[in-house]
Coordinates of C-alpha atoms in Angstrom, one line a residue:
M1 CA -5.5 12.0 11.5
R2 CA -9.0 11.2 12.8
I3 CA -8.8 9.5 16.2
V4 CA -11.7 7.6 17.8
T5 CA -11.6 6.1 21.3
L6 CA -14.1 3.5 22.5
E7 CA -13.6 2.8 26.2
E8 CA -14.0 6.2 27.8
H9 CA -15.8 6.2 31.1
I10 CA -18.3 8.4 32.9
S11 CA -20.2 8.3 36.2
F12 CA -22.8 10.9 37.2
P13 CA -22.9 11.4 41.0
E14 CA -26.6 11.7 41.1
M15 CA -26.9 8.2 39.6
A16 CA -24.0 6.5 41.4
D17 CA -25.3 7.6 44.7
K18 CA -28.4 5.5 44.1
I19 CA -26.3 2.3 44.1
P20 CA -26.3 0.6 47.6
K21 CA -22.9 0.8 49.1
E22 CA -23.0 -2.9 50.0
A23 CA -23.5 -3.8 46.3
L24 CA -20.1 -2.1 45.5
G25 CA -18.2 -4.1 48.1
G26 CA -16.0 -1.2 48.9
F27 CA -15.1 -0.6 45.3
G28 CA -14.4 3.1 44.4
Q29 CA -13.6 4.2 47.9
S30 CA -9.9 4.4 47.5
A31 CA -8.2 7.8 47.5
A32 CA -7.2 7.4 43.9
M33 CA -10.8 6.7 42.8
Q34 CA -12.1 9.6 44.8
L35 CA -9.7 11.9 43.1
I36 CA -10.8 10.7 39.7
A37 CA -14.6 11.1 40.4
P38 CA -14.8 14.7 39.1
K39 CA -13.3 13.6 35.7
L40 CA -15.8 10.8 35.4
A41 CA -18.7 13.3 36.0
D42 CA -17.4 15.7 33.4
I43 CA -18.1 15.5 29.6
T44 CA -17.8 18.9 27.9
G45 CA -15.4 20.6 30.2
E46 CA -11.9 19.3 31.0
R47 CA -12.6 16.1 29.1
L48 CA -13.3 17.9 25.8
K49 CA -10.3 20.3 26.4
S50 CA -8.1 17.2 26.8
M51 CA -9.5 15.7 23.6
D52 CA -8.8 18.9 21.7
A53 CA -5.3 19.2 23.1
N54 CA -4.4 15.6 22.1
G55 CA -6.2 15.5 18.7
I56 CA -8.9 13.0 19.7
S57 CA -11.9 13.4 17.4
M58 CA -14.5 11.4 19.2
Q59 CA -15.1 9.5 22.4
V60 CA -17.6 6.7 22.8
L61 CA -18.8 7.1 26.4
S62 CA -19.8 4.3 28.8
V63 CA -20.9 4.1 32.4
D64 CA -18.5 2.8 35.0
S65 CA -19.0 0.0 37.5
S66 CA -21.6 1.8 39.6
G67 CA -24.6 0.8 37.5
A68 CA -27.9 -0.9 36.9
N69 CA -26.3 -4.3 36.9
L70 CA -26.0 -4.0 40.7
L71 CA -29.8 -3.3 41.1
N72 CA -32.7 -5.7 41.3
P73 CA -34.9 -6.4 38.2
K74 CA -37.6 -4.0 39.4
E75 CA -35.2 -1.0 40.0
G76 CA -32.7 -1.6 37.2
P77 CA -34.8 -0.7 34.1
A78 CA -35.9 2.7 35.2
F79 CA -32.3 3.5 36.4
A80 CA -30.8 2.5 33.1
M81 CA -33.3 4.5 31.2
Q82 CA -32.7 7.6 33.2
Y83 CA -28.9 7.2 32.8
N84 CA -29.2 6.9 29.0
D85 CA -31.5 9.9 28.9
L86 CA -29.0 11.9 30.9
I87 CA -26.1 10.8 28.7
A88 CA -28.0 11.8 25.6
E89 CA -29.0 15.1 27.1
R90 CA -25.4 16.0 28.1
I91 CA -23.9 15.2 24.7
A92 CA -26.6 16.9 22.7
G93 CA -25.0 19.4 20.4
F94 CA -21.7 17.5 20.4
G95 CA -22.7 14.7 18.1
N96 CA -19.4 14.9 16.2
R97 CA -17.4 14.6 19.4
F98 CA -19.3 12.2 21.6
T99 CA -21.5 9.1 21.2
A100 CA -22.2 6.3 23.7
F101 CA -22.7 2.7 24.5
A102 CA -26.1 2.1 26.1
H103 CA -26.3 1.3 29.8
L104 CA -28.4 -1.8 30.4
P105 CA -30.4 -3.2 33.3
M106 CA -28.7 -6.6 33.1
T107 CA -30.7 -8.2 36.0
A108 CA -33.8 -7.8 33.7
P109 CA -32.6 -9.2 30.4
V110 CA -35.8 -8.6 28.3
A111 CA -35.9 -5.0 29.6
A112 CA -32.2 -4.7 28.8
A113 CA -32.8 -5.8 25.2
D114 CA -35.6 -3.2 25.0
E115 CA -33.5 -0.5 26.4
L116 CA -30.7 -1.3 24.0
E117 CA -33.1 -0.9 21.1
R118 CA -34.5 2.4 22.5
A119 CA -31.0 3.8 23.0
V120 CA -29.9 2.8 19.5
K121 CA -33.0 4.0 17.7
E122 CA -33.8 7.1 19.8
Y123 CA -30.3 8.4 20.6
H124 CA -28.2 6.6 18.0
F125 CA -26.0 5.0 20.7
R126 CA -23.5 2.5 19.1
G127 CA -24.2 -0.6 21.0
A128 CA -24.0 -1.5 24.7
M129 CA -21.4 -2.0 27.4
I130 CA -21.9 -4.9 29.8
R131 CA -19.7 -5.1 32.8
G132 CA -18.8 -8.6 33.9
L133 CA -21.1 -11.0 35.6
T134 CA -24.7 -10.3 36.5
K135 CA -25.7 -11.7 39.8
D136 CA -22.8 -14.2 39.6
K137 CA -23.9 -15.4 36.1
F138 CA -21.9 -15.4 32.9
L139 CA -23.6 -14.3 29.7
D140 CA -23.7 -17.8 28.3
Q141 CA -26.7 -18.5 30.5
P142 CA -30.0 -18.8 28.5
E143 CA -31.7 -15.9 30.2
F144 CA -29.4 -13.4 28.5
A145 CA -30.4 -14.6 25.0
P146 CA -32.7 -11.6 24.3
I147 CA -29.8 -9.2 24.5
F148 CA -27.7 -11.1 22.0
E149 CA -30.8 -11.5 19.7
R150 CA -31.5 -7.8 19.9
A151 CA -27.9 -6.8 19.3
E152 CA -27.8 -9.0 16.2
K153 CA -31.1 -7.5 14.9
L154 CA -29.9 -3.9 15.5
D155 CA -26.4 -4.7 14.0
V156 CA -24.6 -3.2 17.0
P157 CA -21.8 -4.6 19.1
I158 CA -21.6 -5.6 22.7
Y159 CA -18.6 -4.2 24.6
L160 CA -17.8 -6.7 27.4
H161 CA -15.9 -4.8 30.1
P162 CA -14.7 -6.3 33.4
G163 CA -17.0 -5.9 36.4
L164 CA -16.8 -6.3 40.1
P165 CA -15.8 -9.8 41.1
P166 CA -18.5 -11.9 42.9
K167 CA -18.2 -11.8 46.7
G168 CA -17.3 -15.5 46.9
I169 CA -14.5 -15.0 44.4
A170 CA -13.3 -11.8 46.1
D171 CA -13.3 -13.5 49.5
I172 CA -11.2 -16.5 48.3
Y173 CA -8.9 -14.9 45.7
Y174 CA -8.5 -11.3 46.7
S175 CA -8.9 -11.0 50.4
G176 CA -6.9 -12.0 53.6
L177 CA -4.0 -9.8 52.5
P178 CA -1.8 -7.6 54.7
N179 CA -3.1 -4.0 55.1
Y180 CA -6.5 -4.9 53.7
S181 CA -9.6 -5.8 55.8
G182 CA -11.5 -6.9 52.7
M183 CA -10.9 -7.1 49.0
A184 CA -7.6 -5.8 47.6
E185 CA -9.0 -3.7 44.8
A186 CA -5.9 -3.4 42.7
L187 CA -5.4 -7.2 42.6
A188 CA -9.1 -8.0 42.2
C189 CA -9.8 -5.4 39.5
Y190 CA -7.5 -3.3 37.4
G191 CA -4.2 -5.0 38.3
W192 CA -5.1 -8.5 37.4
G193 CA -8.5 -10.0 38.3
W194 CA -10.7 -8.0 35.9
H195 CA -8.7 -9.1 32.9
S196 CA -8.4 -12.8 33.6
E197 CA -12.1 -13.0 34.4
T198 CA -13.1 -11.2 31.1
A199 CA -10.9 -13.7 29.2
L200 CA -12.7 -16.5 30.9
H201 CA -16.0 -14.9 30.1
V202 CA -15.2 -14.8 26.3
L203 CA -13.9 -18.4 26.4
R204 CA -17.1 -19.5 28.0
L205 CA -19.1 -17.8 25.2
L206 CA -17.1 -19.7 22.7
F207 CA -17.2 -23.0 24.6
S208 CA -21.0 -22.8 25.1
G209 CA -21.6 -22.1 21.4
I210 CA -22.9 -18.5 21.8
F211 CA -20.9 -17.2 18.8
D212 CA -22.3 -20.0 16.6
R213 CA -25.8 -19.4 17.8
Y214 CA -25.5 -15.7 17.0
P215 CA -23.1 -15.6 14.0
K216 CA -23.7 -11.9 13.3
L217 CA -23.0 -10.9 16.9
K218 CA -20.0 -8.6 17.3
L219 CA -18.2 -8.5 20.7
I220 CA -15.6 -5.9 21.8
I221 CA -13.2 -6.4 24.6
G222 CA -10.6 -4.0 25.9
H223 CA -7.2 -3.9 27.5
M224 CA -5.4 -5.3 24.5
G225 CA -7.5 -8.4 24.4
E226 CA -7.8 -9.2 28.1
M227 CA -4.8 -11.6 28.1
L228 CA -6.3 -13.7 25.2
P229 CA -3.7 -12.8 22.6
M230 CA -0.8 -14.4 24.5
M231 CA -3.0 -17.5 25.2
M232 CA -4.4 -17.9 21.7
A233 CA -2.1 -20.8 20.5
R234 CA -2.7 -22.9 23.6
S235 CA -6.4 -22.1 23.8
E236 CA -6.8 -22.9 20.1
K237 CA -5.7 -26.5 20.8
A238 CA -7.9 -26.8 23.9
F239 CA -11.1 -25.6 22.3
K240 CA -11.0 -27.4 18.9
P241 CA -14.5 -28.2 17.7
G242 CA -15.6 -31.6 19.0
N243 CA -13.2 -31.3 21.9
G244 CA -16.0 -31.2 24.5
G245 CA -17.4 -27.7 23.8
A246 CA -20.5 -26.7 21.8
N247 CA -18.4 -24.5 19.5
Q248 CA -18.6 -25.4 15.8
R249 CA -15.7 -23.3 14.7
T250 CA -12.1 -22.9 15.8
L251 CA -11.3 -20.2 18.4
T252 CA -9.2 -18.3 15.8
D253 CA -11.9 -18.3 13.1
T254 CA -14.5 -17.3 15.6
F255 CA -12.4 -14.5 17.1
H256 CA -11.4 -13.1 13.7
D257 CA -15.1 -13.1 12.6
Q258 CA -16.7 -11.8 15.8
V259 CA -14.3 -10.4 18.5
H260 CA -12.7 -7.0 18.3
I261 CA -10.2 -5.7 20.8
T262 CA -9.2 -2.2 22.0
T263 CA -5.9 -0.9 23.3
S264 CA -7.5 0.7 26.4
G265 CA -4.9 1.2 29.2
F266 CA -2.2 -0.8 27.4
F267 CA 0.4 1.4 25.9
T268 CA 3.5 -0.6 25.2
Q269 CA 4.4 -2.1 21.9
P270 CA 5.0 -5.8 22.8
P271 CA 1.4 -6.5 23.7
L272 CA 0.3 -4.8 20.5
K273 CA 2.6 -7.0 18.4
I274 CA 1.0 -10.1 20.0
A275 CA -2.5 -8.7 19.3
L276 CA -1.6 -8.0 15.7
D277 CA -0.1 -11.5 15.2
T278 CA -3.3 -13.1 16.7
F279 CA -6.4 -11.0 16.2
G280 CA -5.1 -9.1 13.1
I281 CA -5.0 -5.5 12.0
D282 CA -8.8 -5.5 11.1
N283 CA -9.8 -6.3 14.7
I284 CA -7.8 -3.8 16.7
M285 CA -9.1 -0.3 17.7
F286 CA -7.4 2.4 19.7
S287 CA -8.8 3.4 23.1
V288 CA -7.5 5.3 26.1
D289 CA -9.6 4.2 29.1
Y290 CA -10.1 7.8 30.1
P291 CA -9.9 9.1 32.8
F292 CA -8.2 6.0 34.3
S293 CA -5.5 6.5 31.7
T294 CA -4.5 9.8 30.2
N295 CA -5.0 10.9 26.6
E296 CA -1.4 12.0 26.6
I297 CA -0.1 8.5 27.3
G298 CA -2.5 7.0 24.8
I299 CA -1.5 9.4 22.0
E300 CA 2.2 8.9 22.7
F301 CA 1.7 5.2 22.2
L302 CA -0.4 5.7 19.0
N303 CA 2.3 7.9 17.5
A304 CA 5.0 5.3 18.3
I305 CA 3.3 2.4 16.5
E306 CA 5.7 1.2 13.7
L307 CA 3.2 0.3 11.0
P308 CA 2.4 1.8 7.6
D309 CA 0.3 5.0 7.9
D310 CA -2.8 3.3 6.5
Q311 CA -2.6 0.6 9.2
V312 CA -2.1 3.1 11.9
A313 CA -5.2 4.9 10.6
Q314 CA -7.1 1.7 10.7
I315 CA -6.3 1.3 14.4
A316 CA -6.9 5.0 15.1
H317 CA -10.3 5.3 13.5
G318 CA -11.0 3.2 10.5
N319 CA -12.0 -0.1 12.2
A320 CA -14.1 1.8 14.8
D321 CA -15.8 3.9 12.1
K322 CA -16.8 0.7 10.3
L323 CA -17.8 -1.4 13.3
L324 CA -19.9 1.4 14.9
N325 CA -21.1 2.8 11.7
L326 CA -19.8 6.3 12.6
K327 CA -20.6 9.0 10.0
I328 CA -17.6 11.1 9.2

């Protein structure tokens, strides 16, 4: 069976080293993150061997947290352009195994829209990955409109991935804990904070009417829906049209039309069942979250899904092939 994974990360040291350490707030300095750095830098070595060993047909690559969104509007565009050029260069000749989401200079939204178009047209990248807030601002702010407009025009999705929490949030929510002089990374990021913040981000896009303003926009979120599936029924009541928000459609209708989720890093069956019951089979795509999760764990989970073969194939590749217009 063909298997496509959509949230598979890279970080090139020569680019990551250009990000000011203070902008990272200490993120990435843990022993675990240091051990994983070589896997992030690799594409066609150990990564490809692991894909072959586990039957993964294609990875869609994306840059990790050390990116252009942490640079100022003058430095960001050139940085993002260089990063996308390097990705394209390193996957050249492996077009049937790798593609990518464009890396965008989010602090310069017009330049980000232009870079999205360049990466899609020149390198056939499949959309863009945006990581969390930009300078403490959510994407519902008017300055980010050019990115949504361009994504609609190009008919490519935006993958909204968690990003580093703003300093004020980190100081209040995720600091002052035993054994930590600053932010507790596991609590602030991959253990909880990332997922709740991304859920909030999507709900803000709904509440502010962004999905209605851009009805052809497609959004992808990872980690089995970033807590949203288990909250759908309650949130549906809270965000009814005319209930204070600018949204013209119900949460369920909007999400079914425009929001797709991946399984990245979530490999037990109960969360999948909730996702199927809420988002539906047509909106769920398999992903691993490599190298933060292993291909072995991901494939074991995929093989354990108790659905008809055609529906498993939808999750494994069919929905991704359709959404990203992947040529088989």
